[in-house]
Amino acid sequence: MEKSTVVITGTSSGVGLYAAKALAATGKWHVVMACRNLEKTEQAAQSVGIPQDSYSIIHLDLASLDSVRKFVQDFRATGKKLDALVCNAAIYMPLIKEPLFSPDGYELSVATNHLGHFLLCNLMLEDLQKSSAAEPRLIILGTVTHNPNELGGKIPPRPDLGDLKGFEAGFKAPHCMIDGKKFEPVKAYKDSKVCNVLTMRELHRRFHDSTGITFSSLYPGCVATTALFRNHYPLFQKLFPVFQKYITGGFVSEELAGERVAEVVASPAYSESGMYWSWGNRQKKGRESFVQKVSNEASDDAKAEKMWDLSAKLVGLA
């Protein structure tokens, strides 16, 4: 029987790598590992034992809109049908004082985490519609930090897209925050994750009924050891997993988080579109998922539509 095909971004380490491993292990999925560093990803796939015939690697730099378009061309050249797309990759640079910029001139974390994925989702809708699967799926990873009502989101600076003045002004220097205010690297990351959830919800609103694609997001728990934190203080990298294990109880391993992503990709239990799945911030043995309410901002339909229209202009779709 022909395997289903899933594209996962950010598969050279962490959650993306272990999601690829979990799906490949079923024997039912071929994983296209979309990443910047081909050699690193090849080594990672071998190190966790993903069978050679269960994956392929295609270059993708989400910070570059040209690279996103090239990736879609390269994927289509393989002749494979797309049955699921997982937007997992993210960067987080909490210590920088001044913004870094993408090849297109946009603030780097939002360009990578949101705009690159936004373009990828829009371009690959066509591929998902050609899927022979009963329920093609598009999944965008969320995070507890998108929500000021949750522990991770309460810690300042809080996410806030404002009236999207930065996007309206073209999102190039000096307008390098979505709300148009002064650059703050942690807030830039949190804002990008709000955009991820808004994108999922707007995809569902615009396309679920007409395409049958299931759109969803998830928070698999706090993966405190992930390479997402590689740009943080060494002491933070050492203490944060301990804090999450013994104080908040939110800690999950990279492998367990990857398995949870794989479930949302493949299990019939996650076929409802427009959902934000969570395992919560208190991890217990046998913990099961539930549908979690997203933040007030991420559930704002008017803001979702405005964010979508402005993002479409920034990536050249409008």
Coordinates of C-alpha atoms in Angstrom, one line a residue:
M1 CA 0.0 0.0 0.0
E2 CA 1.3 3.4 -0.9
K3 CA 2.4 5.5 2.0
S4 CA 0.8 8.8 2.9
T5 CA 3.1 11.9 2.6
V6 CA 3.6 14.5 5.3
V7 CA 5.8 17.6 5.1
I8 CA 7.2 18.8 8.5
T9 CA 9.2 22.0 8.8
G10 CA 12.1 22.2 11.3
T11 CA 13.0 18.5 11.4
S12 CA 16.8 18.7 12.2
S13 CA 16.1 18.5 16.0
G14 CA 13.5 18.6 18.7
V15 CA 9.8 18.2 18.2
G16 CA 9.9 18.1 14.4
L17 CA 12.5 15.4 14.4
Y18 CA 10.6 13.2 16.8
A19 CA 7.3 13.8 15.0
A20 CA 9.0 12.5 11.9
K21 CA 10.3 9.5 13.7
A22 CA 6.9 8.7 15.2
L23 CA 5.1 8.9 11.9
A24 CA 7.8 6.9 10.0
A25 CA 7.6 4.2 12.7
T26 CA 4.0 3.5 11.8
G27 CA 5.1 2.3 8.3
K28 CA 2.2 4.3 6.8
W29 CA 3.9 7.6 6.3
H30 CA 6.7 9.0 4.2
V31 CA 8.1 12.2 5.8
V32 CA 9.5 15.1 3.8
M33 CA 11.9 16.8 6.2
A34 CA 11.9 20.5 5.3
C35 CA 15.0 22.2 6.8
R36 CA 17.8 24.6 6.3
N37 CA 20.7 22.3 7.0
L38 CA 20.5 19.1 4.9
E39 CA 23.6 17.4 6.3
K40 CA 22.5 18.1 9.9
T41 CA 19.0 16.7 9.2
E42 CA 20.4 13.6 7.5
Q43 CA 22.5 12.9 10.6
A44 CA 19.6 13.6 12.9
A45 CA 17.3 11.2 11.0
Q46 CA 19.9 8.4 11.2
S47 CA 20.7 9.1 14.9
V48 CA 17.0 8.5 15.9
G49 CA 16.7 5.5 13.6
I50 CA 14.3 6.7 10.9
P51 CA 14.3 4.1 8.2
Q52 CA 16.0 5.3 5.0
D53 CA 13.0 4.5 2.8
S54 CA 10.6 6.5 5.1
Y55 CA 12.0 10.0 4.6
S56 CA 13.4 12.5 2.2
I57 CA 15.0 15.9 2.8
I58 CA 14.3 19.1 0.9
H59 CA 15.9 22.4 1.6
L60 CA 13.7 25.1 3.1
D61 CA 14.6 28.4 4.8
L62 CA 11.4 29.9 6.0
A63 CA 13.0 33.3 6.5
S64 CA 13.3 33.6 2.7
L65 CA 10.1 33.9 0.7
D66 CA 12.0 32.8 -2.4
S67 CA 13.2 29.7 -0.6
V68 CA 9.6 28.8 0.4
R69 CA 8.5 29.1 -3.3
K70 CA 11.5 27.0 -4.4
F71 CA 10.6 24.3 -1.7
V72 CA 7.1 24.0 -3.1
Q73 CA 8.5 23.6 -6.6
D74 CA 11.0 21.0 -5.4
F75 CA 8.3 19.1 -3.5
R76 CA 6.0 19.0 -6.6
A77 CA 8.9 17.7 -8.7
T78 CA 9.0 14.6 -6.5
G79 CA 5.6 13.6 -7.9
K80 CA 4.3 12.8 -4.4
K81 CA 0.8 13.7 -3.2
L82 CA 0.6 15.8 0.0
D83 CA -1.6 14.4 2.7
A84 CA -0.5 16.5 5.7
L85 CA 1.6 19.6 6.3
V86 CA 3.0 20.4 9.8
C87 CA 4.3 23.9 10.4
N88 CA 6.6 23.3 13.3
A89 CA 9.8 25.3 12.8
A90 CA 10.5 28.4 14.9
I91 CA 13.3 30.6 16.0
Y92 CA 13.6 32.5 19.3
M93 CA 16.3 35.1 20.0
P94 CA 15.5 36.6 23.4
L95 CA 18.9 38.3 24.0
I96 CA 19.4 40.4 20.9
K97 CA 19.2 44.2 21.4
E98 CA 18.5 45.2 17.8
P99 CA 16.3 43.4 15.3
L100 CA 17.7 41.0 12.7
F101 CA 16.2 41.0 9.2
S102 CA 15.2 38.4 6.7
P103 CA 16.4 38.5 3.1
D104 CA 13.1 40.2 2.3
G105 CA 13.7 42.9 4.9
Y106 CA 11.3 41.7 7.6
E107 CA 12.1 41.2 11.3
L108 CA 13.6 37.7 11.4
S109 CA 11.5 35.9 14.0
V110 CA 8.2 36.9 12.6
A111 CA 9.4 36.4 9.1
T112 CA 10.5 32.8 10.0
N113 CA 7.8 31.7 12.4
H114 CA 4.8 33.4 10.7
L115 CA 5.3 34.9 7.2
G116 CA 7.3 31.9 5.9
H117 CA 4.7 29.5 7.1
F118 CA 1.8 31.7 6.0
L119 CA 3.2 31.6 2.4
L120 CA 3.9 27.9 2.6
C121 CA 0.3 27.1 3.8
N122 CA -1.2 29.2 1.1
L123 CA 0.9 27.6 -1.7
M124 CA 0.4 24.1 -0.5
L125 CA -3.4 24.3 -0.1
E126 CA -3.4 23.3 -3.8
D127 CA -1.4 20.2 -3.0
L128 CA -3.5 19.2 0.0
Q129 CA -6.6 19.4 -2.1
K130 CA -5.2 16.8 -4.5
S131 CA -4.7 14.4 -1.6
S132 CA -6.4 11.0 -1.9
A133 CA -6.6 10.9 1.9
A134 CA -10.1 11.1 3.4
E135 CA -8.9 13.8 5.8
P136 CA -5.9 15.8 4.6
R137 CA -4.6 17.9 7.5
L138 CA -2.7 21.2 8.0
I139 CA -1.3 21.7 11.5
I140 CA 0.5 24.7 12.9
L141 CA 2.2 24.4 16.3
G142 CA 1.1 26.7 19.0
T143 CA 2.6 27.6 22.3
V144 CA 1.4 28.5 25.7
T145 CA 3.2 31.8 25.5
H146 CA 0.7 33.1 22.9
N147 CA -1.9 33.4 25.7
P148 CA -1.7 36.0 28.4
N149 CA -4.2 34.0 30.4
E150 CA -1.7 31.1 30.7
L151 CA 1.4 30.9 32.8
G152 CA 3.9 31.3 30.0
G153 CA 2.0 34.2 28.5
K154 CA 1.6 36.1 31.7
I155 CA 5.3 36.7 32.0
P156 CA 6.1 40.1 30.5
P157 CA 6.3 41.2 27.7
R158 CA 2.9 40.0 26.8
P159 CA 1.9 39.3 23.2
D160 CA -0.2 42.0 21.6
L161 CA -0.6 42.7 17.9
G162 CA -2.3 46.0 18.6
D163 CA -3.9 47.4 15.4
L164 CA -1.1 45.7 13.3
K165 CA 0.4 49.2 12.5
G166 CA 3.8 47.6 11.8
F167 CA 2.3 45.3 9.2
E168 CA 0.3 48.2 7.7
A169 CA 3.5 50.2 7.4
G170 CA 5.2 47.5 5.4
F171 CA 7.0 45.7 8.3
K172 CA 10.4 47.0 7.4
A173 CA 12.8 49.1 9.5
P174 CA 11.9 51.0 11.5
H175 CA 8.5 49.3 11.6
C176 CA 9.8 45.9 12.8
M177 CA 7.2 45.0 15.4
I178 CA 3.7 43.9 14.3
D179 CA 2.1 46.5 16.5
G180 CA 4.4 49.2 15.2
K181 CA 6.1 49.8 18.6
K182 CA 9.7 49.6 19.8
F183 CA 11.5 46.3 19.1
E184 CA 11.4 43.7 21.8
P185 CA 12.7 40.2 20.8
V186 CA 10.6 38.1 23.3
K187 CA 7.4 39.9 22.3
A188 CA 8.3 39.5 18.6
Y189 CA 8.4 35.7 19.2
K190 CA 5.1 35.7 21.2
D191 CA 3.4 37.9 18.6
S192 CA 4.5 35.5 15.8
K193 CA 2.8 32.6 17.7
V194 CA -0.4 34.6 18.0
C195 CA -0.2 35.0 14.2
N196 CA 0.2 31.2 13.9
V197 CA -3.0 30.5 15.8
L198 CA -4.9 33.3 13.9
T199 CA -3.6 31.8 10.6
M200 CA -5.0 28.3 11.5
R201 CA -8.3 29.8 12.5
E202 CA -8.6 31.9 9.4
L203 CA -7.6 28.9 7.2
H204 CA -10.4 27.0 8.8
R205 CA -12.9 29.8 8.2
R206 CA -11.9 30.4 4.6
F207 CA -11.2 26.9 3.3
H208 CA -12.4 24.0 5.5
D209 CA -15.9 23.8 4.1
S210 CA -14.8 24.1 0.4
T211 CA -11.8 21.8 0.6
G212 CA -12.5 19.3 3.4
I213 CA -9.0 19.9 4.8
T214 CA -8.7 19.7 8.6
F215 CA -6.9 22.7 10.0
S216 CA -5.7 22.6 13.6
S217 CA -3.0 23.8 16.1
L218 CA -1.6 22.1 19.2
Y219 CA 0.4 22.8 22.4
P220 CA 2.1 19.5 23.3
G221 CA 3.4 20.7 26.6
C222 CA 6.6 22.5 27.5
V223 CA 9.5 21.0 25.6
A224 CA 12.1 22.8 27.8
T225 CA 15.2 21.0 26.3
T226 CA 14.5 21.9 22.7
A227 CA 17.0 23.8 20.5
L228 CA 14.4 26.7 20.4
F229 CA 16.3 27.9 23.5
R230 CA 19.8 27.6 22.1
N231 CA 20.1 31.4 21.9
H232 CA 19.2 31.9 25.5
Y233 CA 21.6 32.3 28.5
P234 CA 23.4 29.0 29.3
L235 CA 22.2 29.2 32.9
F236 CA 18.6 29.5 31.6
Q237 CA 19.1 26.4 29.4
K238 CA 20.3 24.5 32.4
L239 CA 17.6 25.6 34.9
F240 CA 14.5 25.9 32.7
P241 CA 14.0 22.1 32.3
V242 CA 14.4 21.7 36.0
F243 CA 11.9 24.4 36.7
Q244 CA 9.4 22.9 34.3
K245 CA 9.9 19.4 35.7
Y246 CA 9.7 20.1 39.4
I247 CA 7.9 23.5 39.8
T248 CA 5.3 23.9 37.0
G249 CA 4.9 20.2 36.1
G250 CA 4.7 21.3 32.5
F251 CA 7.8 19.5 31.2
V252 CA 7.5 17.0 28.3
S253 CA 10.3 15.3 26.5
E254 CA 11.1 16.1 22.8
E255 CA 10.1 12.5 22.0
L256 CA 6.7 12.6 23.7
A257 CA 5.9 16.0 22.1
G258 CA 6.8 14.6 18.7
E259 CA 4.5 11.6 19.4
R260 CA 1.7 14.0 20.2
V261 CA 2.2 15.9 17.0
A262 CA 2.1 12.6 15.1
E263 CA -1.2 11.8 16.8
V264 CA -2.7 15.1 15.6
V265 CA -1.4 14.3 12.1
A266 CA -2.7 10.7 11.9
S267 CA -5.3 9.8 14.5
P268 CA -9.0 9.9 13.7
A269 CA -9.5 11.5 17.1
Y270 CA -8.1 14.8 15.7
S271 CA -10.3 15.1 12.6
E272 CA -12.3 18.2 13.8
S273 CA -11.2 21.3 12.0
G274 CA -10.5 24.7 13.7
M275 CA -9.4 23.1 17.0
Y276 CA -6.5 24.1 19.3
W277 CA -5.4 20.8 21.0
S278 CA -3.5 20.9 24.3
W279 CA -2.2 18.6 26.9
G280 CA -2.1 21.5 29.4
N281 CA 0.6 22.8 31.6
R282 CA 0.5 20.0 34.1
Q283 CA 1.8 16.8 32.7
K284 CA 0.7 13.6 34.3
K285 CA 1.2 10.0 33.3
G286 CA -1.5 9.1 30.7
R287 CA -2.4 12.7 30.2
E288 CA -4.9 13.0 27.4
S289 CA -5.5 15.9 25.0
F290 CA -8.4 18.4 25.2
V291 CA -9.6 21.4 23.2
Q292 CA -8.2 24.5 24.8
K293 CA -9.5 28.0 24.5
V294 CA -7.1 30.3 22.7
S295 CA -6.3 33.8 23.9
N296 CA -8.8 36.6 23.4
E297 CA -6.6 38.1 20.7
A298 CA -6.1 34.8 18.9
S299 CA -9.9 34.3 18.8
D300 CA -10.6 37.7 17.4
D301 CA -12.2 37.1 14.0
A302 CA -11.8 40.7 12.8
K303 CA -8.1 40.7 13.7
A304 CA -7.6 37.3 12.0
E305 CA -9.0 38.7 8.8
K306 CA -6.9 41.8 9.0
M307 CA -3.8 39.9 9.8
W308 CA -4.4 37.6 6.9
D309 CA -4.9 40.4 4.4
L310 CA -1.8 42.3 5.5
S311 CA 0.3 39.1 5.6
A312 CA -0.8 38.2 2.1
K313 CA 0.5 41.6 0.9
L314 CA 3.8 41.1 2.7
V315 CA 4.5 37.7 1.1
G316 CA 3.3 38.8 -2.4
L317 CA 0.0 37.0 -2.5
A318 CA -2.1 40.1 -2.8

